mmCIF file of C-alpha atoms and ligand atoms in Angstrom:
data_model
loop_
_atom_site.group_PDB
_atom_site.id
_atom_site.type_symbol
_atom_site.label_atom_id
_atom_site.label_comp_id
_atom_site.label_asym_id
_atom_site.label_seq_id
_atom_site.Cartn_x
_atom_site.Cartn_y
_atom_site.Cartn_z
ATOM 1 C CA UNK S 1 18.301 -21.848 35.368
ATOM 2 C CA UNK S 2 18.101 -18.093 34.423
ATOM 3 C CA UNK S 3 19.374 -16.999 31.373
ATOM 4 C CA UNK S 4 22.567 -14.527 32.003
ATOM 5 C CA UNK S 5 22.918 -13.288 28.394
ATOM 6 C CA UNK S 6 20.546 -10.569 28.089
ATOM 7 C CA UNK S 7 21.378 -8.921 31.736
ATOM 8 C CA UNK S 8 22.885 -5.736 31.203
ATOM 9 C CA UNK S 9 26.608 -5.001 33.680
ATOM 10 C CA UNK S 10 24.331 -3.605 36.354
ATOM 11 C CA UNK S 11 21.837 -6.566 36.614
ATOM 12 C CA UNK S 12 24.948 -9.213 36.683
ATOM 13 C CA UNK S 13 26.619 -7.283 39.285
ATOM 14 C CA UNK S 14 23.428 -7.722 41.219
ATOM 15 C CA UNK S 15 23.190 -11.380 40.545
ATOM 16 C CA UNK S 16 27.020 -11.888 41.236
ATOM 17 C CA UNK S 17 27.385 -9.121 44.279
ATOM 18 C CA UNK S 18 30.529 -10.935 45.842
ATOM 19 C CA UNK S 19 32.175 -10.432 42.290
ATOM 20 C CA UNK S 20 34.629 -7.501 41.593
ATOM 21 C CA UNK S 21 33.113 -5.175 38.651
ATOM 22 C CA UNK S 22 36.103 -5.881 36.935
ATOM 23 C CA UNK S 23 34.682 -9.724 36.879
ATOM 24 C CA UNK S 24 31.647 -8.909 35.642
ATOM 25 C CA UNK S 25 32.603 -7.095 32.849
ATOM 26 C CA UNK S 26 34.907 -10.217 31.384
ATOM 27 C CA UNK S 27 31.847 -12.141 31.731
ATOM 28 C CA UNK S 28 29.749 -9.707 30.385
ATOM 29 C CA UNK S 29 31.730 -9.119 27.186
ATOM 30 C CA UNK S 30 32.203 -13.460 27.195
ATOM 31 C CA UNK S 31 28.743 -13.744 26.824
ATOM 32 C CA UNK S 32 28.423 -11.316 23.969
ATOM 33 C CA UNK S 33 30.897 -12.853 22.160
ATOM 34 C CA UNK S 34 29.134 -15.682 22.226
ATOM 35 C CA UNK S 35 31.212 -18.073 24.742
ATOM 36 C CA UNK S 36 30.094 -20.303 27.266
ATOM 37 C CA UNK S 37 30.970 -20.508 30.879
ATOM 38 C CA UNK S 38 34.150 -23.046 29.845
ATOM 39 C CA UNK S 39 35.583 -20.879 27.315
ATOM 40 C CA UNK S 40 35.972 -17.995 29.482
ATOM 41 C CA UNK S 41 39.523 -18.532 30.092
ATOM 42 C CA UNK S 42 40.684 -15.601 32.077
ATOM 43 C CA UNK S 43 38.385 -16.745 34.691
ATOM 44 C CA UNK S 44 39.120 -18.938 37.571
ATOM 45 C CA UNK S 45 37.970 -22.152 37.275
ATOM 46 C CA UNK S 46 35.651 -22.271 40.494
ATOM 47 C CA UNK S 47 34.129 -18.964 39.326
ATOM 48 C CA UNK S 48 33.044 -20.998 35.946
ATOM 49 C CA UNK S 49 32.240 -23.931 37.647
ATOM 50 C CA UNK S 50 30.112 -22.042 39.765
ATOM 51 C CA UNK S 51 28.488 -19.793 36.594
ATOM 52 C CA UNK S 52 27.691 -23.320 35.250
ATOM 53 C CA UNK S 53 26.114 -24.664 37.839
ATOM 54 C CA UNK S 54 23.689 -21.792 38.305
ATOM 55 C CA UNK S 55 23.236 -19.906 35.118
ATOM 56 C CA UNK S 56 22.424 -20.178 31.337
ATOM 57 C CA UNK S 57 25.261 -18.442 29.241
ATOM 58 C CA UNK S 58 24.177 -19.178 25.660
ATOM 59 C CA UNK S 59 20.496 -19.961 24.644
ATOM 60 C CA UNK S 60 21.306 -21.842 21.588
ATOM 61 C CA UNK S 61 24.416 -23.774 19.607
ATOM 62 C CA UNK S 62 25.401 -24.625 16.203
ATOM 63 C CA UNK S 63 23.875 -28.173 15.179
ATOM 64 C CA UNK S 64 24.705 -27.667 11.466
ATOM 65 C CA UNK S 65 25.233 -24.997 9.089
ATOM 66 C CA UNK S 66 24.576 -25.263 5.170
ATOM 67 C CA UNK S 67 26.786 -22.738 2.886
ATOM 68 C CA UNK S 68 25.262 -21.453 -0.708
ATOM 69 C CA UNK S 69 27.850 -20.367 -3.601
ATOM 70 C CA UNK S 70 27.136 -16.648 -2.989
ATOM 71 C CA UNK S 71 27.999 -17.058 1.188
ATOM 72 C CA UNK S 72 24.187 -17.325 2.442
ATOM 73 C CA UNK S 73 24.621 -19.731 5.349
ATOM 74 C CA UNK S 74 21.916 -21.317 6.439
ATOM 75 C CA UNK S 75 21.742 -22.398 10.528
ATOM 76 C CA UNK S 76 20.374 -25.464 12.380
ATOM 77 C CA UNK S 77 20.508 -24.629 16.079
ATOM 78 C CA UNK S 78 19.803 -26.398 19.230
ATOM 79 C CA UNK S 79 17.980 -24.835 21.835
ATOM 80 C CA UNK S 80 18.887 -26.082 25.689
ATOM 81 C CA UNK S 81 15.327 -28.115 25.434
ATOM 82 C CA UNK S 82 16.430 -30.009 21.870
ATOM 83 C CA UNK S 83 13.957 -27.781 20.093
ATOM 84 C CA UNK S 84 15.756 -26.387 16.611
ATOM 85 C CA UNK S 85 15.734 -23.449 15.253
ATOM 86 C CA UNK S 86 16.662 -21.579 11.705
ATOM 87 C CA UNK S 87 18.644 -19.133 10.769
ATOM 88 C CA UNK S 88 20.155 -17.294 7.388
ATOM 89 C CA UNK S 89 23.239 -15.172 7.439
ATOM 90 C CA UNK S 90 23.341 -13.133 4.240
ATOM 91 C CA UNK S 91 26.610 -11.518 3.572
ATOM 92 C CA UNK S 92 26.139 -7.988 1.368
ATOM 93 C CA UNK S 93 28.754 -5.259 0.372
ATOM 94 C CA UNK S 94 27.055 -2.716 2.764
ATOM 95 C CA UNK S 95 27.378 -5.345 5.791
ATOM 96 C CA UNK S 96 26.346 -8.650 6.501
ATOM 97 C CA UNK S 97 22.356 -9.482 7.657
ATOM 98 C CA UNK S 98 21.268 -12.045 9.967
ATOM 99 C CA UNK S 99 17.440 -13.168 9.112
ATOM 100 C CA UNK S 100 16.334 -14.633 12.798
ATOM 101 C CA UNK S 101 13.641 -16.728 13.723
ATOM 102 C CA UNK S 102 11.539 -15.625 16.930
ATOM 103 C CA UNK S 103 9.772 -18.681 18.146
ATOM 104 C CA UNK S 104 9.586 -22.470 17.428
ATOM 105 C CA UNK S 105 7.279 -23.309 14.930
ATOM 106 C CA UNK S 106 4.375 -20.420 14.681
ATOM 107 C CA UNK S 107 0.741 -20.714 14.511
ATOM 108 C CA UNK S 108 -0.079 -18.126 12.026
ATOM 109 C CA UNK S 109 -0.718 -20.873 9.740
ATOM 110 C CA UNK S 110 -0.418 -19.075 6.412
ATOM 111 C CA UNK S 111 -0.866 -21.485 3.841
ATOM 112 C CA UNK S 112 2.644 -21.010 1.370
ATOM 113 C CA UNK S 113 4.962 -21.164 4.740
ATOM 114 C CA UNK S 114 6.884 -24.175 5.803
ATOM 115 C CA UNK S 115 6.922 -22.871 9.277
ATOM 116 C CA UNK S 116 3.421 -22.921 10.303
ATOM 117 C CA UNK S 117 2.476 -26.377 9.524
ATOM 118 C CA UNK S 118 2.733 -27.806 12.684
ATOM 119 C CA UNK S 119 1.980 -24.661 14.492
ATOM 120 C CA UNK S 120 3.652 -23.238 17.749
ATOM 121 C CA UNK S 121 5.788 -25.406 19.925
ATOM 122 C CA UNK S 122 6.685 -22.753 21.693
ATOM 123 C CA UNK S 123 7.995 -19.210 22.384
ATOM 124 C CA UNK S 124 11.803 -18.027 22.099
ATOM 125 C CA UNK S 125 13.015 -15.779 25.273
ATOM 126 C CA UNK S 126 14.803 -12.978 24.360
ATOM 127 C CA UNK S 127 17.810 -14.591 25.664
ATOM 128 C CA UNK S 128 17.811 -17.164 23.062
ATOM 129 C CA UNK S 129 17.434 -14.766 20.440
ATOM 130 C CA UNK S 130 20.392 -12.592 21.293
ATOM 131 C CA UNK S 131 22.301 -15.652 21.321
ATOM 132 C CA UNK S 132 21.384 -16.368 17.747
ATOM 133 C CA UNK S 133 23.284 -13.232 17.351
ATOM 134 C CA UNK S 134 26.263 -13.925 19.163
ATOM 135 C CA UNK S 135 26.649 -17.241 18.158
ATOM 136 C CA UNK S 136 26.467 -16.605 14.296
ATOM 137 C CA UNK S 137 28.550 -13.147 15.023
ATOM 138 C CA UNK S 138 31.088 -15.726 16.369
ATOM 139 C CA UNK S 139 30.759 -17.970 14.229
ATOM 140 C CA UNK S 140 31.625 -15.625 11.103
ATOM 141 C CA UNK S 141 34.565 -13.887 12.970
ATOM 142 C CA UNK S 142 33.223 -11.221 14.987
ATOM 143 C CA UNK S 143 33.021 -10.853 18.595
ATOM 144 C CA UNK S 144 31.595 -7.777 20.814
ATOM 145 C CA UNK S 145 33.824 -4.945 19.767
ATOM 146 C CA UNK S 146 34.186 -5.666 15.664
ATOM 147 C CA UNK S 147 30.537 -7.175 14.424
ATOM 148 C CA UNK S 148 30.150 -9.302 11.605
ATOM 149 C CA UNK S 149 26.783 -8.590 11.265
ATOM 150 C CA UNK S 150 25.480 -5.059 10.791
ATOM 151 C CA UNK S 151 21.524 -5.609 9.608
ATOM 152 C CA UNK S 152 19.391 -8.003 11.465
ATOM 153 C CA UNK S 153 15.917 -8.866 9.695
ATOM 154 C CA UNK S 154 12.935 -10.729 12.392
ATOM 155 C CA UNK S 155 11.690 -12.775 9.220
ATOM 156 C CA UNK S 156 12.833 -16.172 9.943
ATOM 157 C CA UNK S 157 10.253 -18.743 11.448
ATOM 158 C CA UNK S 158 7.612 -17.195 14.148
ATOM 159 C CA UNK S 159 5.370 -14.089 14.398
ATOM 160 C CA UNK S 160 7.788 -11.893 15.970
ATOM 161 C CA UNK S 161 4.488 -9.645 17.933
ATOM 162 C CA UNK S 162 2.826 -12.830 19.027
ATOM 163 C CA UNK S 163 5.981 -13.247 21.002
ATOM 164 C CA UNK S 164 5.642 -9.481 21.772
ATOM 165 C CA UNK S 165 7.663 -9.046 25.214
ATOM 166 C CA UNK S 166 10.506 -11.239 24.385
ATOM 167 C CA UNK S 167 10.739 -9.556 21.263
ATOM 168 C CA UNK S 168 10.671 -6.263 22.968
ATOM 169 C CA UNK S 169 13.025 -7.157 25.687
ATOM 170 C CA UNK S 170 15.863 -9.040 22.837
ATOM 171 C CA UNK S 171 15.599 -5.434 20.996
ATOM 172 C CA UNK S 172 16.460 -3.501 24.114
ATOM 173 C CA UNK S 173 19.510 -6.111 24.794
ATOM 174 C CA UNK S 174 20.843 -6.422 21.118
ATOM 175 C CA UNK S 175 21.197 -2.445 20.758
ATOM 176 C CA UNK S 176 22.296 -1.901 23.961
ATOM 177 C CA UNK S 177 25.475 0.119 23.647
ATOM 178 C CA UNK S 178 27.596 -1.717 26.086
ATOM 179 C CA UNK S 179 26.971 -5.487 24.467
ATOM 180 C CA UNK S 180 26.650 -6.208 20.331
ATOM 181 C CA UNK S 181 25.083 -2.410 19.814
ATOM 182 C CA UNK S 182 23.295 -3.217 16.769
ATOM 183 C CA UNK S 183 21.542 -0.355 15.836
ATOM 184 C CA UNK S 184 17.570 -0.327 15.903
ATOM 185 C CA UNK S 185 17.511 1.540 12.724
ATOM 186 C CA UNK S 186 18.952 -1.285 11.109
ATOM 187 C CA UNK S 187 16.784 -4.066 12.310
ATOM 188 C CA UNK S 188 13.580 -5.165 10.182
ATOM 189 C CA UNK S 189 10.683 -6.375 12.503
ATOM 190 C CA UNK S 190 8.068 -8.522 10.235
ATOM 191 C CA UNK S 191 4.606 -9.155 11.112
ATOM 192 C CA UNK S 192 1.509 -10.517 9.245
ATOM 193 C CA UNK S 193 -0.166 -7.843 10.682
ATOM 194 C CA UNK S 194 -0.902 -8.434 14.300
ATOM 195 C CA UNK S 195 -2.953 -4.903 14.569
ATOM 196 C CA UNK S 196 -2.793 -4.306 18.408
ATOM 197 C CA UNK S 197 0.781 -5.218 18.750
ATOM 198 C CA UNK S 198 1.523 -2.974 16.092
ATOM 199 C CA UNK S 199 -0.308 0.322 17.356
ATOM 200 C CA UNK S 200 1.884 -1.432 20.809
ATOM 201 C CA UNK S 201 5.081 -1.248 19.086
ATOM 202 C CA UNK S 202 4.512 2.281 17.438
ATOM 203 C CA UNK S 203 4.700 3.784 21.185
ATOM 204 C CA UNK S 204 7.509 1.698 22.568
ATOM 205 C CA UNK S 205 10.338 3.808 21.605
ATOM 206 C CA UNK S 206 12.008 1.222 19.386
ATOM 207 C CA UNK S 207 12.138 2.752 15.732
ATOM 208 C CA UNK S 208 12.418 -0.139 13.624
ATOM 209 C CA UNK S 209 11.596 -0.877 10.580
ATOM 210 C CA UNK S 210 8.260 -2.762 10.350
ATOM 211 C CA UNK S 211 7.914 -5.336 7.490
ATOM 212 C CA UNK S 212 4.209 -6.284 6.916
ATOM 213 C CA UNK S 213 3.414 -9.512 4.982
ATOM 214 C CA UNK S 214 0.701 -8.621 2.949
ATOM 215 C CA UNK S 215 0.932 -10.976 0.230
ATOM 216 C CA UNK S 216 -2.836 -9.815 -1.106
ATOM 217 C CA UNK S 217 -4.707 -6.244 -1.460
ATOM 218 C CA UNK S 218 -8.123 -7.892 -0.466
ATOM 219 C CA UNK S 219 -9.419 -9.782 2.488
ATOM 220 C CA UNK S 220 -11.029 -12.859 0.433
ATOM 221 C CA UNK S 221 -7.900 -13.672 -1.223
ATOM 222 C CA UNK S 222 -6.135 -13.104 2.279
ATOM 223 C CA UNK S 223 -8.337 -15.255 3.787
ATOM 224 C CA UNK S 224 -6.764 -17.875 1.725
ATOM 225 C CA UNK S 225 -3.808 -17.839 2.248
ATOM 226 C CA UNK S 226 -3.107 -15.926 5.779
ATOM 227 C CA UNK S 227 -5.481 -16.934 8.508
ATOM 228 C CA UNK S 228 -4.502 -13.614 10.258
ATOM 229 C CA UNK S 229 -7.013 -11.922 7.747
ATOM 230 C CA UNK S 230 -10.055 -13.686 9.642
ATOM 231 C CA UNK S 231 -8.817 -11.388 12.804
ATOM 232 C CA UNK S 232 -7.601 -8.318 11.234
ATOM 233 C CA UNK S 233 -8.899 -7.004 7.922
ATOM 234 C CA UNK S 234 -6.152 -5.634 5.607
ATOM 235 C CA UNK S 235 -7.500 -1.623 5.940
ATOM 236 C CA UNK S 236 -6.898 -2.429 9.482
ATOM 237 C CA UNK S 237 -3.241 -4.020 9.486
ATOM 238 C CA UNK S 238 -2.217 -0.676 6.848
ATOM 239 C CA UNK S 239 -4.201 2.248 8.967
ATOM 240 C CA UNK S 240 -2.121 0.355 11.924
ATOM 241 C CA UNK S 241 1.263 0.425 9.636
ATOM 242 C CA UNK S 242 0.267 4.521 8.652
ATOM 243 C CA UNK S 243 0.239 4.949 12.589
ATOM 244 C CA UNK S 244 3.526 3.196 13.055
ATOM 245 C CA UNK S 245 5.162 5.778 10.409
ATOM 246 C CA UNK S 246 3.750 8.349 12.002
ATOM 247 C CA UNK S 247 4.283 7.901 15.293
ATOM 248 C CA UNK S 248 7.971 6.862 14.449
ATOM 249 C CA UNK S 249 9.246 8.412 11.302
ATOM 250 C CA UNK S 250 10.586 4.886 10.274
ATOM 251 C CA UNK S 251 9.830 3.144 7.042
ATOM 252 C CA UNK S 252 6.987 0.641 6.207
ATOM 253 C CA UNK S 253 7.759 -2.540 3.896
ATOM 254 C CA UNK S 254 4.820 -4.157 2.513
ATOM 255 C CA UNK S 255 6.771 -8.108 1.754
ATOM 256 C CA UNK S 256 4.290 -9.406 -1.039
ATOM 257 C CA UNK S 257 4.608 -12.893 -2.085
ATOM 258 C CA UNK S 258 3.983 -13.986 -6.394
ATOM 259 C CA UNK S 259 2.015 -16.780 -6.215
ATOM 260 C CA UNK S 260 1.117 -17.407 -9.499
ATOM 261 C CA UNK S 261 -2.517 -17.242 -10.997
ATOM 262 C CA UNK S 262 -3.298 -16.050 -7.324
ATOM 263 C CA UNK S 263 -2.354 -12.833 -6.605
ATOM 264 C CA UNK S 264 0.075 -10.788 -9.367
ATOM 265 C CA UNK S 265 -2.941 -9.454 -12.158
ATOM 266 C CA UNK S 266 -3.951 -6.209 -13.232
ATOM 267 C CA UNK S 267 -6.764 -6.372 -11.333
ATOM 268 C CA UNK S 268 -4.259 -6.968 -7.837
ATOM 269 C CA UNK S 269 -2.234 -4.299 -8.622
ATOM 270 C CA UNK S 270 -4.967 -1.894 -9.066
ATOM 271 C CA UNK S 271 -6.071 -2.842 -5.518
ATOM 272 C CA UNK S 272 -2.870 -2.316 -3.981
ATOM 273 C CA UNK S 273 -2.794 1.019 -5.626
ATOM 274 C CA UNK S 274 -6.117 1.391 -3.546
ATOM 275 C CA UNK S 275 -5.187 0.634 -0.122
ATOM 276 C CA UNK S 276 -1.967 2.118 -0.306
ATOM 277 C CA UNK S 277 -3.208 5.273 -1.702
ATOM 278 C CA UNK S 278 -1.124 8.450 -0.140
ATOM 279 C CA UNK S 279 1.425 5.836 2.018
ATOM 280 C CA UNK S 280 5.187 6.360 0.842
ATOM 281 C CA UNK S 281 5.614 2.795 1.603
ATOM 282 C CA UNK S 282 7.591 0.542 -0.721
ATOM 283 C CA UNK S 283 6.533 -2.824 -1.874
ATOM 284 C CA UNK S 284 8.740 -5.649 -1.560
ATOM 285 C CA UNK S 285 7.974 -8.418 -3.876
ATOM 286 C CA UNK S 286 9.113 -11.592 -3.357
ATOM 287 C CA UNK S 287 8.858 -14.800 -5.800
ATOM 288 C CA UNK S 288 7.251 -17.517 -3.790
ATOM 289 C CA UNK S 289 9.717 -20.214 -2.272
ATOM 290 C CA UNK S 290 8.153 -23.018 -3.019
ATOM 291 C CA UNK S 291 7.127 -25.950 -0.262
ATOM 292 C CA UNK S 292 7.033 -28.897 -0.568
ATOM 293 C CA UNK S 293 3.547 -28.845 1.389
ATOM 294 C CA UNK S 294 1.240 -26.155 -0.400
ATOM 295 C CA UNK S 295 -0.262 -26.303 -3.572
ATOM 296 C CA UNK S 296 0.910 -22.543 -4.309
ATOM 297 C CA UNK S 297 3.637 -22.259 -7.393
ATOM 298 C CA UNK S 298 6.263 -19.872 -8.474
ATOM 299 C CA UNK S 299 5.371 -17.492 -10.824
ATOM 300 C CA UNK S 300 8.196 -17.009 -13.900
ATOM 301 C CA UNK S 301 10.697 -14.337 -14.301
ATOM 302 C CA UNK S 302 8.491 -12.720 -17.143
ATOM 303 C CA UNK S 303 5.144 -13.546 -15.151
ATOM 304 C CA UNK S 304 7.264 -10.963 -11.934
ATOM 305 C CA UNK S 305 8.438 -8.450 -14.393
ATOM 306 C CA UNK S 306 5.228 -8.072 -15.699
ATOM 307 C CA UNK S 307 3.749 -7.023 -12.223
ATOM 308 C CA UNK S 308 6.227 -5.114 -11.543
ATOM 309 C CA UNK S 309 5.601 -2.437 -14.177
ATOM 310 C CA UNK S 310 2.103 -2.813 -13.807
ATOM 311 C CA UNK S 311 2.816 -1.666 -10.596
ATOM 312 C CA UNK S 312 5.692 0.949 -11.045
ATOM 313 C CA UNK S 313 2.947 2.581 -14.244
ATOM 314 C CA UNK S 314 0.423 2.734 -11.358
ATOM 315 C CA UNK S 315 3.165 5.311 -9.421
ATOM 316 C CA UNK S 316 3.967 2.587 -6.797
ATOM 317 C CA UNK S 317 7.321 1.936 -5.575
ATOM 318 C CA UNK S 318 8.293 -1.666 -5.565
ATOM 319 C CA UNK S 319 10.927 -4.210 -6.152
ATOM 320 C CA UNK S 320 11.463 -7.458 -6.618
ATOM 321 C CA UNK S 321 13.651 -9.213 -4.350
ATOM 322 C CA UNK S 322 15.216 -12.789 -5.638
ATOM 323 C CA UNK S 323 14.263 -15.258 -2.797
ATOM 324 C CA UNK S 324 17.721 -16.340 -0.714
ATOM 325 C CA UNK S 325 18.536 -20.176 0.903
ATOM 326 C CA UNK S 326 16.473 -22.215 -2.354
ATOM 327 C CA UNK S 327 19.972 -23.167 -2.624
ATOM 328 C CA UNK S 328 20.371 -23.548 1.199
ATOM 329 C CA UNK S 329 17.038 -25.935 1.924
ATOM 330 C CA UNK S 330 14.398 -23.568 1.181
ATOM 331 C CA UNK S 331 12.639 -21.161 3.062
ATOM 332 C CA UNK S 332 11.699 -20.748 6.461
ATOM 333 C CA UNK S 333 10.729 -23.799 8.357
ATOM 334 C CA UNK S 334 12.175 -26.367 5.710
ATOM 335 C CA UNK S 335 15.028 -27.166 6.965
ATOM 336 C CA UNK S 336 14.023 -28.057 10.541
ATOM 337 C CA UNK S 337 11.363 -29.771 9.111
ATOM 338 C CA UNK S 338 13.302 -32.224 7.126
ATOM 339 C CA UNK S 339 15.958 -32.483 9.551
ATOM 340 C CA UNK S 340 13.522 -33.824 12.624
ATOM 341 C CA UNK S 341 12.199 -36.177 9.906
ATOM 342 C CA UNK S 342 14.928 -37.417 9.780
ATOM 343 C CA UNK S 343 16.063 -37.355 13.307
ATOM 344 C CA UNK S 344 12.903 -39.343 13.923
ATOM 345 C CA UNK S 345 13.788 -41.791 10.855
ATOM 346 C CA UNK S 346 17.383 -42.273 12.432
ATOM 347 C CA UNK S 347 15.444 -43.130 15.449
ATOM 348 C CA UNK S 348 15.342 -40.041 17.602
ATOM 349 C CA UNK S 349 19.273 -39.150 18.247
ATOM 350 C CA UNK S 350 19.858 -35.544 18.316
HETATM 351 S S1 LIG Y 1 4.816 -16.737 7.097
HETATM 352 FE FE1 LIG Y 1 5.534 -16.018 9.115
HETATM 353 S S2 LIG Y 1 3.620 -15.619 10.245
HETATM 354 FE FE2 LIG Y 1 3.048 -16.915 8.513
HETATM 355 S S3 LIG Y 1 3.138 -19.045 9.309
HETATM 356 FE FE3 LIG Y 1 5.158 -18.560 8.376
HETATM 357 S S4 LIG Y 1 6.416 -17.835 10.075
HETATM 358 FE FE4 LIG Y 1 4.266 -17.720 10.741
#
């Protein structure tokens, strides 16, 4: 059944022609809010009967939500096929962030990630991903007109370019100033550093800001942990990230994992001055969350201050960012992972 919720007013009318426009803008601002066909009350009931039968209004519900101390909420949803996805709404004093996930499972494979052990089930339409939006807008009190959510971050489980045109196509929808009009300035797109879907991205009009994982300055130790780095060496994946500031004007992230005795010596952040050399980009550094599944560990609080003003003595700008959700069942990919174990335990129910 198609998927109504990324359609802009024009495209409904021409799905709906018999329909007044006044019609299709109720269900047009419905389905940003977040409602399904039954919930759009001012409707006549053969009109949602009818919507039901024929059309997909939300990609995605609530299954279950998990709430940390500080208000991080992690999400379990449901997509129409059973698959589950994750999640994490961050509240902040400058406006709340929403850190989505872009496909089911992802076959990156890098080694520390919860997400990419079982590789790609399958692609998210963009449909599904603006209802991740809506329904977690909704769910914290917003609706189409007055947001909840102000920042949204593509870090959550997936390679958000290997799932380029959806991606594209949710970007379009989610800032489009009739529906949720979240601005693209303040939406973070991460990659591991897909290198022709970032030169793609840098012409496509759509200035966001691009997060690369990086996680090591060197293509051996890369290699280890990313698998991307067999495809794309890491002078590559930054000349492609200097072309995307460039071309757009909009800032580059480097996210850099601490994995301890792996990647945060002297020697490391010597390199990274290297390949960064002349790039005002900023380096975001990020504790590793550990998993259950790798054999990568934490580094200490000392062990991250340490490289931090190795690295801020070396003229770079970085920071370190305290990990979000340990509280909330890890990172990425954990939760859904322990929750379909023990769907399957509990026999199989949903
Ligand atoms: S870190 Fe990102 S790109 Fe790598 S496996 Fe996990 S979800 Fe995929």
């Amino acid at each position: 059944m198609e998927e109504l919720l990324t359609k802009t007013k024009e495209e409904l009318a021409g799905l709906l022609p018999d329909l007044p426009a006044f019609r299709v803008g109720q269900i047009f601002e419905w389905l940003q809010r977040g409602a399904d066909f039954s919930e759009m009350s001012d409707l006549p009931k053969a009109l949602r009967e009818r919507l039901s039968a024929g059309f997909v209004a939300q990609g995605c519900r609530i299954e279950q939500k998990f709430t940390a101390g500080d208000g991080t909420a992690k999400y379990l949803l449901a997509l129409r096929d059973g698959n589950l996805i994750e999640c994490v709404f961050m509240p902040h004093g400058y406006g709340n962030t929403l850190c989505l996930s872009t496909q089911v499972g992802c076959r990156m494979g890098c080694r520390f990630c919860a997400s990419g052990q079982n590789g790609l089930v399958r692609n998210m339409t963009a449909a599904e991903l603006l209802s991740q939006v809506a329904v977690v807008n909704r769910d914290n009190g917003g609706d189409a007109r007055r947001r909840a959510l102000s920042n949204l971050v593509l870090m959550g489980c997936g390679e958000p370019l290997d799932n380029y045109d959806e991606v594209t196509a949710f970007l379009r929808a989610v800032s489009d100033p009739e529906g949720l009009n979240i601005s693209l300035r303040s939406i973070s797109l991460s990659t591991c550093g897909l290198v022709p879907n970032m030169l793609r991205l840098a012409d496509e009009g759509l200035p966001v800001v691009l997060a690369v994982s990086l996680h090591a300055a060197d293509d051996k130790k890369r290699k280890v942990i990313m698998p991307v780095a067999n495809r794309y060496p890491v002078e590559e994946i930054v000349d492609a990230a200097r072309t995307f500031f460039r071309k757009t004007g909009r800032r580059v992230i480097f996210e850099y994992a601490m994995i301890r005795d792996f990647n945060i010596s002297d020697g490391d952040a010597e390199r990274l001055k290297e390949l960064l050399r002349g790039f005002p980009a900023h380096l975001n550094l990020i504790p590793l969350n550990p998993v259950e599944e790798s054999a990568f560990a934490s580094p200490g609080r000392a062990e991250c201050e340490r490289f931090l003003k190795k690295l801020h003595e070396l003229g770079l700008s970085a920071t370190v960012r305290r990990s979000t959700g340990r509280e909330v069942q890890g990172s990425c990919g954990q939760l859904r992972r322990r929750y379909e174990a023990g769907r399957a335990d509990r026999g199989g129910e949903a």
